[in-house]
mmCIF file of C-alpha atoms and ligand atoms in Angstrom:
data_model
loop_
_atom_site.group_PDB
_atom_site.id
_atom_site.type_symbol
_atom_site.label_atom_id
_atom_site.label_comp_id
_atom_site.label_asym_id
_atom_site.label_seq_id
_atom_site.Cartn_x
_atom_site.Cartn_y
_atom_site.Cartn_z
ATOM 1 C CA UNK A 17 0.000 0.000 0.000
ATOM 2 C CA UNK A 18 1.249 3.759 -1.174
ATOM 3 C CA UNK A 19 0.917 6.700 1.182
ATOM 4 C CA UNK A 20 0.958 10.798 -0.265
ATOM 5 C CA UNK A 21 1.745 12.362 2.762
ATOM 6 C CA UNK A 22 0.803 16.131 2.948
ATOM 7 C CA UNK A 23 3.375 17.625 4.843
ATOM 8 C CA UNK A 24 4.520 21.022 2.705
ATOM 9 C CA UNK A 25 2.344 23.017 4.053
ATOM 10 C CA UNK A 26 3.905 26.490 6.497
ATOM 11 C CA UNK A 27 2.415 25.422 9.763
ATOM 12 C CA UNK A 28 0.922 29.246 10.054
ATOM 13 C CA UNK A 29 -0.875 28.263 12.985
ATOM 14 C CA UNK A 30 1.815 27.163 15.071
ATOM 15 C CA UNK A 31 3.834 29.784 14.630
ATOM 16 C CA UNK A 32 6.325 30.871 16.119
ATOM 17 C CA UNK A 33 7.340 27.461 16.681
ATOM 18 C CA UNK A 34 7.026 26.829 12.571
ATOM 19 C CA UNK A 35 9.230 29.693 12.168
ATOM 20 C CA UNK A 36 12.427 26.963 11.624
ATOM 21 C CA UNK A 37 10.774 23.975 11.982
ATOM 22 C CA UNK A 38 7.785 23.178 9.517
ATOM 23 C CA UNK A 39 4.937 21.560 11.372
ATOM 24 C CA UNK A 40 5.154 17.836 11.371
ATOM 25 C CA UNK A 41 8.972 17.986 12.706
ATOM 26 C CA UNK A 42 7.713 19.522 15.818
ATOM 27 C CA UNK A 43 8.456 16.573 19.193
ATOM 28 C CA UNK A 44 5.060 15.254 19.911
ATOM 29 C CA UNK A 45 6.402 13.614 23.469
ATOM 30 C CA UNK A 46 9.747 13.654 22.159
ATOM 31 C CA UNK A 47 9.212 12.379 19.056
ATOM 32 C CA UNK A 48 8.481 14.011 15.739
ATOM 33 C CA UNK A 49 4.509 14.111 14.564
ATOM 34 C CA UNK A 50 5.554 13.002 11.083
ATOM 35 C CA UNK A 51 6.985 9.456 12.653
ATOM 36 C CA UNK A 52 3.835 8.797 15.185
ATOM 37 C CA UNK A 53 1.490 9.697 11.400
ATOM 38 C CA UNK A 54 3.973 7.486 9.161
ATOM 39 C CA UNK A 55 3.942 4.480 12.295
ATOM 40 C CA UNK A 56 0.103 4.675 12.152
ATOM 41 C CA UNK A 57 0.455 4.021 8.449
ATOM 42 C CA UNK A 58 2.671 1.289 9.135
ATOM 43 C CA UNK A 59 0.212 -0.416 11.323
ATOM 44 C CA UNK A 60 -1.899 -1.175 8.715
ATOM 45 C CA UNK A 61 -0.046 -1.941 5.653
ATOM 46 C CA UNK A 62 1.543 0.772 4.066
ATOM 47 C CA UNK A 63 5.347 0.437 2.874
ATOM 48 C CA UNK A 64 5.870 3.382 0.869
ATOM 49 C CA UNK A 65 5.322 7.045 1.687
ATOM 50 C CA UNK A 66 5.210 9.513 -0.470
ATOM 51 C CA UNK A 67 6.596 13.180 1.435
ATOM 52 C CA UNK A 68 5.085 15.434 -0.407
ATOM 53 C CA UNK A 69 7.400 18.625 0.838
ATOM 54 C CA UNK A 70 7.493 22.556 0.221
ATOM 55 C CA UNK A 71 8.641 24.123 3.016
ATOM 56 C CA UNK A 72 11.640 23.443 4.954
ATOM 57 C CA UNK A 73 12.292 19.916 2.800
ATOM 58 C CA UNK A 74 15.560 19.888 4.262
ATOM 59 C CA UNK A 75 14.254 18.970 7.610
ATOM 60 C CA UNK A 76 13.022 15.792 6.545
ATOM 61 C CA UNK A 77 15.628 15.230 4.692
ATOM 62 C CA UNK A 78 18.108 15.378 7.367
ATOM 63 C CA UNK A 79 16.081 13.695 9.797
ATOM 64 C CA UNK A 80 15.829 10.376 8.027
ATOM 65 C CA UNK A 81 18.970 9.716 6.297
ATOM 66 C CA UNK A 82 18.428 6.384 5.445
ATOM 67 C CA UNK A 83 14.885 6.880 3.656
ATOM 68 C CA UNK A 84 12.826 5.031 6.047
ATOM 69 C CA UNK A 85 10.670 6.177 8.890
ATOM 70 C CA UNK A 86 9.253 3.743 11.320
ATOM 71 C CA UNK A 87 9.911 0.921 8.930
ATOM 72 C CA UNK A 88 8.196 2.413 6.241
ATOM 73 C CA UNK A 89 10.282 3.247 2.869
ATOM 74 C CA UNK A 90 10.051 7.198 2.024
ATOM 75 C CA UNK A 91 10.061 8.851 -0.702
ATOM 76 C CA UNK A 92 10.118 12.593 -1.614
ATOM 77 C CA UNK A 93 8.462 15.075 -3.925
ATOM 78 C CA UNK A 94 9.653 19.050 -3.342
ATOM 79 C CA UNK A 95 7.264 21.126 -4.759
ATOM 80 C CA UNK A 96 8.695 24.332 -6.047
ATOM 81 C CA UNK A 97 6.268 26.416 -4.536
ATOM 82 C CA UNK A 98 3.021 25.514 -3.397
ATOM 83 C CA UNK A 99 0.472 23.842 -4.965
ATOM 84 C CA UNK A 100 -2.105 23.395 -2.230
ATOM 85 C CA UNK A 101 -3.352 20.228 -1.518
ATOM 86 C CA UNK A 102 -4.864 18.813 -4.551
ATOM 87 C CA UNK A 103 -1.948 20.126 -6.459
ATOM 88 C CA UNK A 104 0.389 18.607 -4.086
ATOM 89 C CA UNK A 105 -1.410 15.413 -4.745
ATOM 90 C CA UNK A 106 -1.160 15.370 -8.183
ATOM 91 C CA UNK A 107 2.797 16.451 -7.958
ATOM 92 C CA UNK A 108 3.356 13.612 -5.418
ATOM 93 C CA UNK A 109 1.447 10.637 -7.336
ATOM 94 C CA UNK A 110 3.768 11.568 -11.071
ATOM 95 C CA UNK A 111 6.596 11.628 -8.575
ATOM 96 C CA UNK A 112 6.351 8.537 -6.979
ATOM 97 C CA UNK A 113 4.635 6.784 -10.025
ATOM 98 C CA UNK A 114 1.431 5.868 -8.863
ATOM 99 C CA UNK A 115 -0.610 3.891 -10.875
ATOM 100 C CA UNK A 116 -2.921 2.235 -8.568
ATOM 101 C CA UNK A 117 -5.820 2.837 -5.622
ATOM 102 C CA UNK A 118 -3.644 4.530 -3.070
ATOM 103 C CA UNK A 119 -4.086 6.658 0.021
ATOM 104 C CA UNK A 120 -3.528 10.532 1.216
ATOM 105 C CA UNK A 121 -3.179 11.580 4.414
ATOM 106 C CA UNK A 122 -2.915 14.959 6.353
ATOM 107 C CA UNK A 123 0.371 14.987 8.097
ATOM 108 C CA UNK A 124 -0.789 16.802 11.377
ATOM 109 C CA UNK A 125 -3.455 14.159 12.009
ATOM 110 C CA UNK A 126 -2.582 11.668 14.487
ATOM 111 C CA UNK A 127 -5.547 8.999 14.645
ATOM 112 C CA UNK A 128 -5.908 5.298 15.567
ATOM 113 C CA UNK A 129 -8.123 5.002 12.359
ATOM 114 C CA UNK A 130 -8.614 1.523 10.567
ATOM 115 C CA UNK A 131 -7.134 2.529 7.364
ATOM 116 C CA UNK A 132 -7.770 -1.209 6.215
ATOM 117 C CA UNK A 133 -11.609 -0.919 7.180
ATOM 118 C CA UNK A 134 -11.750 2.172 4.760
ATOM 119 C CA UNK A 135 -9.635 0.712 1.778
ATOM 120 C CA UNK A 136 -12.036 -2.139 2.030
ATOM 121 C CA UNK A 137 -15.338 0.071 1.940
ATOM 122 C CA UNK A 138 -13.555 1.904 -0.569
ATOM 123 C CA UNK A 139 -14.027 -1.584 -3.084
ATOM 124 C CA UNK A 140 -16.687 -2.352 -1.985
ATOM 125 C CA UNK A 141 -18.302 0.809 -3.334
ATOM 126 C CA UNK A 142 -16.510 1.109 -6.317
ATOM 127 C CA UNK A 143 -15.815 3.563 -5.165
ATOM 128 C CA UNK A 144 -13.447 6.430 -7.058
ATOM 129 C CA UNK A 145 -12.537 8.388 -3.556
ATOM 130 C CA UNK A 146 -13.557 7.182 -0.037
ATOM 131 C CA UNK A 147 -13.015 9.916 2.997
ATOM 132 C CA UNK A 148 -13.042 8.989 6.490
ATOM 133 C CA UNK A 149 -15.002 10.945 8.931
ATOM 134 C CA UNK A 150 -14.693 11.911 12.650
ATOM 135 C CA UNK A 151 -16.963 13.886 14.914
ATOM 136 C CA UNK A 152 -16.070 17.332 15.694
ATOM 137 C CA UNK A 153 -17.666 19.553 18.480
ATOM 138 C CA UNK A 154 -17.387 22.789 16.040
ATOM 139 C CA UNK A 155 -16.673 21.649 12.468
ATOM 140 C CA UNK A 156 -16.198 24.993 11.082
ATOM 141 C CA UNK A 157 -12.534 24.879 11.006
ATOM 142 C CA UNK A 158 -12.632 21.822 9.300
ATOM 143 C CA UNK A 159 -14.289 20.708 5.569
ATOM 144 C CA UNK A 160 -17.768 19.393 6.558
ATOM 145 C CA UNK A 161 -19.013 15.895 5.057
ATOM 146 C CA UNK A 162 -22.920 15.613 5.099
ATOM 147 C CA UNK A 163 -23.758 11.989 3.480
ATOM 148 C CA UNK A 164 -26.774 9.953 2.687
ATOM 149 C CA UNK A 165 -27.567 6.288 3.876
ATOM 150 C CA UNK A 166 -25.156 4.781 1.516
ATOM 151 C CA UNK A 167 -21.970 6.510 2.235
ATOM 152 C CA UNK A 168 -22.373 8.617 -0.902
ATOM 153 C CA UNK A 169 -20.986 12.001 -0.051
ATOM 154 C CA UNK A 170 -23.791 14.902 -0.527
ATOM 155 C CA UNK A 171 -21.764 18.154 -0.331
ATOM 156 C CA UNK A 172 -18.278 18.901 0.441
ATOM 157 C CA UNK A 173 -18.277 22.543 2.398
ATOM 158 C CA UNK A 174 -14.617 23.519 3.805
ATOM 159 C CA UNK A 175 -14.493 25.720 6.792
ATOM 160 C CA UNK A 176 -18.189 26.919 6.901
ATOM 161 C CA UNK A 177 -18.741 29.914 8.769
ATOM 162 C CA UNK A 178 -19.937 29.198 12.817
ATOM 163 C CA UNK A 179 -23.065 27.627 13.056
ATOM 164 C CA UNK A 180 -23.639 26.814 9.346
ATOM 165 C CA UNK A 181 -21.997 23.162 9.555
ATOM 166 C CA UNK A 182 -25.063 20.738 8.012
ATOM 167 C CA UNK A 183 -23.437 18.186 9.894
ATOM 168 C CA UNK A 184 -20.603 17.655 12.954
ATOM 169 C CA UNK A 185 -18.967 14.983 10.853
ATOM 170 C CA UNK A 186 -15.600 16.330 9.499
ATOM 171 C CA UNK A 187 -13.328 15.590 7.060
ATOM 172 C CA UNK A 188 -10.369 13.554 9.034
ATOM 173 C CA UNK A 189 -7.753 13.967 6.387
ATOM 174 C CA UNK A 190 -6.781 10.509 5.215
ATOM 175 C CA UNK A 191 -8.195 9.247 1.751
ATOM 176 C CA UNK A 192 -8.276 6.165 -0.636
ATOM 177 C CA UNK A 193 -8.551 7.348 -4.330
ATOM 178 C CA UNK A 194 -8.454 5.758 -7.893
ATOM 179 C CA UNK A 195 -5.818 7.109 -9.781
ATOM 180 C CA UNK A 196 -8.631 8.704 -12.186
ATOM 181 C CA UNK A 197 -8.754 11.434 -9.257
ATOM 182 C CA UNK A 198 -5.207 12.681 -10.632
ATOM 183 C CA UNK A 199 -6.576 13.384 -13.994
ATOM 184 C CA UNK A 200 -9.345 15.873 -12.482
ATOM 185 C CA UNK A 201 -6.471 18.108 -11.004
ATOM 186 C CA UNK A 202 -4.811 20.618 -13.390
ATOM 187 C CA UNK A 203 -1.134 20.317 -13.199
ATOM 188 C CA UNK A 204 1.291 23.465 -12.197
ATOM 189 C CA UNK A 205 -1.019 25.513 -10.529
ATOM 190 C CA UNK A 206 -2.399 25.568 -7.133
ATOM 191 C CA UNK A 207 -5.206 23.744 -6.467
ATOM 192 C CA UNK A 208 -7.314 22.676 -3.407
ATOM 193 C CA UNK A 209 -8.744 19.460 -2.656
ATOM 194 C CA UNK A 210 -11.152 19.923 -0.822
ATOM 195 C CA UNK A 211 -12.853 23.408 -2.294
ATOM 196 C CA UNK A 212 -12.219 21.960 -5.927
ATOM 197 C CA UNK A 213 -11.893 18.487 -6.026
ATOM 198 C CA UNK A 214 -13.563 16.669 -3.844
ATOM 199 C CA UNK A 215 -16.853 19.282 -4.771
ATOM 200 C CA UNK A 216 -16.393 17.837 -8.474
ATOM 201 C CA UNK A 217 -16.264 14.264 -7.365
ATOM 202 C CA UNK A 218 -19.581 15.037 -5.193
ATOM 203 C CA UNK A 219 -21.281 16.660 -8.716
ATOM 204 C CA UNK A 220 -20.293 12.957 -10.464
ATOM 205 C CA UNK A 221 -22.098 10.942 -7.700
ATOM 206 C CA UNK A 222 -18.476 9.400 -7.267
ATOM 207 C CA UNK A 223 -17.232 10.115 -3.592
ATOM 208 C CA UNK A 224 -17.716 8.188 -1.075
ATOM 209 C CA UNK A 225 -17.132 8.444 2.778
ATOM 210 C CA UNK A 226 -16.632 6.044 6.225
ATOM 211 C CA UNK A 227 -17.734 7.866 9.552
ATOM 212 C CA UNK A 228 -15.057 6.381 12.490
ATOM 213 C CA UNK A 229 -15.518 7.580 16.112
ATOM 214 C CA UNK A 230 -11.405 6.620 16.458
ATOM 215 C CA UNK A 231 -9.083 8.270 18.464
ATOM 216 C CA UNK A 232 -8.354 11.740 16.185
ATOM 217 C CA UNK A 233 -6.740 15.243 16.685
ATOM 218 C CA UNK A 234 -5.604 17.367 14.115
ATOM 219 C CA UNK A 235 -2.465 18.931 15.929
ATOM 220 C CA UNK A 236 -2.021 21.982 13.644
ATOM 221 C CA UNK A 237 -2.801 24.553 16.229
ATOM 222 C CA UNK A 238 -1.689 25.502 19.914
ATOM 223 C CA UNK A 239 -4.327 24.247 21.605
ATOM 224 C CA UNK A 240 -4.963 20.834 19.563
ATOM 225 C CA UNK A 241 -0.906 20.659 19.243
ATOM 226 C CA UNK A 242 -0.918 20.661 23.486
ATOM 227 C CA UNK A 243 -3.829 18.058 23.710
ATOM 228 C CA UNK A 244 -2.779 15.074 21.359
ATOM 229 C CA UNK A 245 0.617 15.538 23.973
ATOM 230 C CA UNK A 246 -1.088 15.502 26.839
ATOM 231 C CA UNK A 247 -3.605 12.795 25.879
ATOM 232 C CA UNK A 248 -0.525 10.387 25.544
ATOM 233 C CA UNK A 249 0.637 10.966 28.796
ATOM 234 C CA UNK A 250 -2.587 10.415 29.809
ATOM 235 C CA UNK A 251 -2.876 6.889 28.440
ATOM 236 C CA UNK A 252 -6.224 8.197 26.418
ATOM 237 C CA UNK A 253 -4.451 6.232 23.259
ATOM 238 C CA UNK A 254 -3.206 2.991 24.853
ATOM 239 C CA UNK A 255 -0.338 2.694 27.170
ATOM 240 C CA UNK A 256 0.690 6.122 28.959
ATOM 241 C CA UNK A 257 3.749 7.513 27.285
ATOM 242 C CA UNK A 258 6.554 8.818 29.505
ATOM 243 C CA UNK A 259 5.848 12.634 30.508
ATOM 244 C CA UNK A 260 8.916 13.585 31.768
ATOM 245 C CA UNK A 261 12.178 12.715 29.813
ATOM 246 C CA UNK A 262 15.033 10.418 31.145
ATOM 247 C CA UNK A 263 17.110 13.394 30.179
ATOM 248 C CA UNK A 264 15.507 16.391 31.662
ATOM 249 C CA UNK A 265 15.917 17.857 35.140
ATOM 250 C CA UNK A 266 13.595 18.545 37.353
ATOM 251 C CA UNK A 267 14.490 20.186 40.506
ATOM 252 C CA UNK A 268 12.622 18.232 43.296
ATOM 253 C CA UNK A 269 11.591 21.990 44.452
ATOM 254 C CA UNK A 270 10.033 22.581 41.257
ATOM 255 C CA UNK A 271 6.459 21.680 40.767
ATOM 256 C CA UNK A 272 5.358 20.099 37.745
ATOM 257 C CA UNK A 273 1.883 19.267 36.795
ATOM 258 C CA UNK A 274 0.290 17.103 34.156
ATOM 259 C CA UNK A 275 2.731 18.547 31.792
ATOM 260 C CA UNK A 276 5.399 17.328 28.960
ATOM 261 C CA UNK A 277 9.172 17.629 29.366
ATOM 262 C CA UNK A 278 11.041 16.747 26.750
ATOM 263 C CA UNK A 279 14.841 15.609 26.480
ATOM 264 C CA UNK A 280 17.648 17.935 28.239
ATOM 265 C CA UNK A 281 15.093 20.719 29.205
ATOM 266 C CA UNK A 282 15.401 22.019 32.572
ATOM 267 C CA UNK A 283 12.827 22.870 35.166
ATOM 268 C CA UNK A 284 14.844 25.117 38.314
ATOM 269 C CA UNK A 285 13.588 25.349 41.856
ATOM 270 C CA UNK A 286 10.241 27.493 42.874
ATOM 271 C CA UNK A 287 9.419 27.103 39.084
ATOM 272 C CA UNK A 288 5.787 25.768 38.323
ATOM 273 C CA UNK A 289 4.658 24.272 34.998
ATOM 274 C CA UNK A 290 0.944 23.234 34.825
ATOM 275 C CA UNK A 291 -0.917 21.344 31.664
ATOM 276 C CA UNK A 292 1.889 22.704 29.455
ATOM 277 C CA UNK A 293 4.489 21.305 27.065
ATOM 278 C CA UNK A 294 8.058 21.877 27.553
ATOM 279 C CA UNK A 295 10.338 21.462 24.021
ATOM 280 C CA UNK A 296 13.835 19.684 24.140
ATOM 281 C CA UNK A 297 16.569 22.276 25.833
ATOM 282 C CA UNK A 298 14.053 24.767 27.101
ATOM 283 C CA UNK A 299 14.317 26.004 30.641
ATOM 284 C CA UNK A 300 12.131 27.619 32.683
ATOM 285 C CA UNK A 301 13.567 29.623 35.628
ATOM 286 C CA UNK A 302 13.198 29.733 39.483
ATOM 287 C CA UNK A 303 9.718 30.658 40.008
ATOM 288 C CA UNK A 304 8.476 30.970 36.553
ATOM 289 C CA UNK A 305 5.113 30.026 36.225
ATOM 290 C CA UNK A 306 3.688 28.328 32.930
ATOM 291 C CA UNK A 307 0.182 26.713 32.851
ATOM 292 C CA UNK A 308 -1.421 25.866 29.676
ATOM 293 C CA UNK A 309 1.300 27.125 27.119
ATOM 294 C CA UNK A 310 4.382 25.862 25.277
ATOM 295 C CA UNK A 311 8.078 26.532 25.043
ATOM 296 C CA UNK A 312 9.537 25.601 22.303
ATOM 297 C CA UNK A 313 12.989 24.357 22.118
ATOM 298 C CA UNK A 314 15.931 25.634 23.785
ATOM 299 C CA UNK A 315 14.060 28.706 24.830
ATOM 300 C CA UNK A 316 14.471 30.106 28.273
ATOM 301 C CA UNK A 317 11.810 31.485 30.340
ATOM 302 C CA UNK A 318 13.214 33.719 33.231
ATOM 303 C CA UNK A 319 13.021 34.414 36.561
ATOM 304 C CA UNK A 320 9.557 34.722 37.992
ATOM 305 C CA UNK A 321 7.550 35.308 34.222
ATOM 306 C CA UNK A 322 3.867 34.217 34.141
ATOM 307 C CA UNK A 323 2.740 32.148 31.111
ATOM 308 C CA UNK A 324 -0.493 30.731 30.494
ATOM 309 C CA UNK A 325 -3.623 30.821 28.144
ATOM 310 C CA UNK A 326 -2.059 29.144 25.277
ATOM 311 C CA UNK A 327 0.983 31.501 25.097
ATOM 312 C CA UNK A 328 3.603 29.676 22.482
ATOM 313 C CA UNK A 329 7.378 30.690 23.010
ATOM 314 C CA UNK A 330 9.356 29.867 20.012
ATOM 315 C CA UNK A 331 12.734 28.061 19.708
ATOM 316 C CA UNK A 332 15.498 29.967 21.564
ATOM 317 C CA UNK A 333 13.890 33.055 23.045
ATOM 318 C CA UNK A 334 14.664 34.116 25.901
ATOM 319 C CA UNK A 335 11.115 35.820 27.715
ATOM 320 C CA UNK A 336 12.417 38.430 30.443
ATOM 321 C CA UNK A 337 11.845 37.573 33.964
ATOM 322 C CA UNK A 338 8.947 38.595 35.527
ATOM 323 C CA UNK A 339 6.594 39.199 31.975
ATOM 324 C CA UNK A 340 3.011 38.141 32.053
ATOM 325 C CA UNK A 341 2.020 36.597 28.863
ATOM 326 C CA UNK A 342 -1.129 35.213 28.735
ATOM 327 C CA UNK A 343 -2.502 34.511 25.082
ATOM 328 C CA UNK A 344 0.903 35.832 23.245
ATOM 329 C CA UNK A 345 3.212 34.708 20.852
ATOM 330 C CA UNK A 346 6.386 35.055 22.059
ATOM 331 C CA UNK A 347 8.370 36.958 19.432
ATOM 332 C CA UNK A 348 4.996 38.702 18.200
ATOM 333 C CA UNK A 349 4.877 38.075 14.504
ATOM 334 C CA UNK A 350 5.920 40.910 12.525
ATOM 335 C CA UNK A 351 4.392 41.140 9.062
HETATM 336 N N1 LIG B 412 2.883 19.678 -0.140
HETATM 337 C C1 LIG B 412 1.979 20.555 0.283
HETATM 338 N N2 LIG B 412 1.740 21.683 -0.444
HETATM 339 N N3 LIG B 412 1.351 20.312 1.461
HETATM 340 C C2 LIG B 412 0.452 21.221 1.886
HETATM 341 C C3 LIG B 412 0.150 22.404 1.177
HETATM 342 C C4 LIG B 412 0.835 22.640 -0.067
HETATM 343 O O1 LIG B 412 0.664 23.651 -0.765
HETATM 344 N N4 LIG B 412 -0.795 23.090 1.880
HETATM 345 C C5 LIG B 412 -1.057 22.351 2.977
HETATM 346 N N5 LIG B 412 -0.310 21.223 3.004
HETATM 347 C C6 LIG B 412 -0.327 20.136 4.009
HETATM 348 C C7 LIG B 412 -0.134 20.598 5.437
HETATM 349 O O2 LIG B 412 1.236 20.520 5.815
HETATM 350 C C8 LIG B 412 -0.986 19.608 6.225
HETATM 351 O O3 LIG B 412 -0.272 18.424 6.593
HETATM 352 C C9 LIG B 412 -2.076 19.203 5.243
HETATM 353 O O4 LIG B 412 -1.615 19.578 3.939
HETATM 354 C C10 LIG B 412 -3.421 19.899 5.520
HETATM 355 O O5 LIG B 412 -3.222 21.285 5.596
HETATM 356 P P1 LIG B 412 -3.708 22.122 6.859
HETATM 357 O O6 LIG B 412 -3.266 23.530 6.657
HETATM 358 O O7 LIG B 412 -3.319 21.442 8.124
HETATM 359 O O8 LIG B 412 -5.283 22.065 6.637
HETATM 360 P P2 LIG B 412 -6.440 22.234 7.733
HETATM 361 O O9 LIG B 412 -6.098 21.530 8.978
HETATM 362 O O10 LIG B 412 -6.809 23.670 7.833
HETATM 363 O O11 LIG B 412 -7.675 21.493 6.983
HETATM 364 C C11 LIG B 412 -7.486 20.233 6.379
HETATM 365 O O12 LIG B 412 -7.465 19.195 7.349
HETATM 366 C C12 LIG B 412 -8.688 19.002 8.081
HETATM 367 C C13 LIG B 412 -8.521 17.786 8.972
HETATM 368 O O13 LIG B 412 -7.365 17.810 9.677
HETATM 369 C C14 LIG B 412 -8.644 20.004 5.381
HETATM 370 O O14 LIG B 412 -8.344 18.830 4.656
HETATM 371 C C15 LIG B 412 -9.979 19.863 6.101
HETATM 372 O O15 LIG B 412 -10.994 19.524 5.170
HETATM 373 C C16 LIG B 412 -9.875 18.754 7.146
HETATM 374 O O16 LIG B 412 -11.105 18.641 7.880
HETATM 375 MG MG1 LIG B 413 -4.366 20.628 9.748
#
């Protein structure tokens, strides 16, 4: 089984953190999101993965020397600039020479989905494109996926405004498709799966979808990046993983709550870190206090500062002692 995996995108949301790193390099419990996706994939059949890359390429690159990730051969497609996700698609498939019923998946989603369950649907359909579905509290950050008794997808409708969603069931970002789906996406310019394609494919009667109440986060923002971390520690997806890292030090006089530490950071005495996550190398000072936020790597938050509300530090700043940040993005972005 082939995987395109959609990872070129600029990881806006997550900035600063994306600011050097693109988005599914990022240490989800010490280890990058783009290994926990490509294991899932693993799990259920897939050998080959497809990277399809735009920004920051070399990351991956450098990260996996060998060409395999969690056992699964890799291979890459660097699009010149973007192309959006259909585009992308469409780049990665000539790329990697597919010719058969393979699968797409969103690189920020981590999911215990049965991939198998939906390739199987997917045939017995006849289908041309199958989408799985998850539940969603408020959809309209996400493309919406009303269908009728069969499976057949009714309407595709990305990122309806609040309160307009026809139904909470959400696109979830991993897809089987024919390779007749390729041919519907014009080549060299951007173009969007799901406000393009996937609207066609509805208008031909030929999409199909699988609801799945699986474990699923999509960890492309602050908040959702914090939760998938603290769910694993939490043993809310099997086994609880390891909060704090062999590696990191923790002074016994610093208090540390439900939170992630990752390798070599270092938490000093009188400092207290609540529901947060704390990136490889970071440190937070003698009686900082960060609740709810995360500092990214190698970043230093001093004496006595206050953190909390989703604040994001990025890699290597230093945030003077005694600020309050509550909400902030730590450097501001600057247009
Ligand atoms: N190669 C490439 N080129 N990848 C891209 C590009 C591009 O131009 N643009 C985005 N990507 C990658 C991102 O890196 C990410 O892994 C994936 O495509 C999806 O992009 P996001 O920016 O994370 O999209 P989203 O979260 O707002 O919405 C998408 O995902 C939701 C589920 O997680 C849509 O597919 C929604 O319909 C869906 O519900
Ligand atoms: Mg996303």
């Amino acid at each position: 089984m082939r995987a395109v995996v959609l990872v070129g995108g600029f990881g806006t949301r997550l900035r600063p953190l994306t600011s050097t790193t693109p988005k599914q390099m990022l240490p989800i419990v010490g280890r990058p999101m783009i290994e926990r996706v490509i294991e899932a994939l693993s799990r259920h059949g897939v050998t080959d993965a497809i990277l399809s890359l735009g920004y920051r390429p070399d990351a991956f690159l450098q990260a996996y020397p060998e060409d395999v990730c969690a056992g699964v051969r890799l291979h890459y497609a660097v699009e010149a600039e973007p192309l959006d996700t259909a585009g992308a698609v469409r780049f990665a498939a000539e790329e990697g020479g597919i010719d058969s019923t393979f699968l797409v998946v969103n690189g920020d989603v981590l999911t215990d989905l049965d991939i198998g369950e939906l390739w199987r649907v997917h045939r017995e359909r006849n289908a041309e494109g199958t989408i799985a579905l998850t539940p969603v509290d408020d959809p309209s950050r996400y493309g919406v996926v009303p269908i009728d008794q069969h499976g057949r997808v009714e309407a595709f409708i990305e990122k309806p405004p609040p309160g307009e969603a026809p139904s909470h069931w959400i696109n979830a970002g991993t897809y089987v498709l024919e390779p007749s789906v390729l041919d519907r996406i014009p080549a060299g310019r951007r173009v969007s799966i799901e406000r393009e394609t996937f609207p066609a494919m509805v208008a031909d009667r030929s999409l199909f979808a699988l609801q799945s109440d699986a474990y699923w986060v999509d960890a492309g923002t602050p908040a959702t990046y914090l939760q998938v971390q603290l769910d694993l520690i939490d043993g809310v997806r099997g086994a609880p993983e390891r909060a704090i890292a062999a590696s990191a030090t923790v002074s016994t006089q610093a208090d540390v709550e439900h939170s992630v530490v990752m390798d070599g950071a270092r938490i000093d005495a009188g400092a207290r870190v609540v529901d947060s996550a704390v990136l490889p190398g970071a440190r937070i000072c003698a009686g900082a206090t960060v609740t709810r936020s995360i500092v990214g790597p190698d970043a230093v938050v001093g004496e006595g500062a206050v953190l909390d509300e989703l604040t994001v530090v990025g890699g290597a700043m230093t945030v003077d002692p005694g600020l309050k940040a509550h909400g902030a993005r730590i450097p501001m972005e600057t247009a």
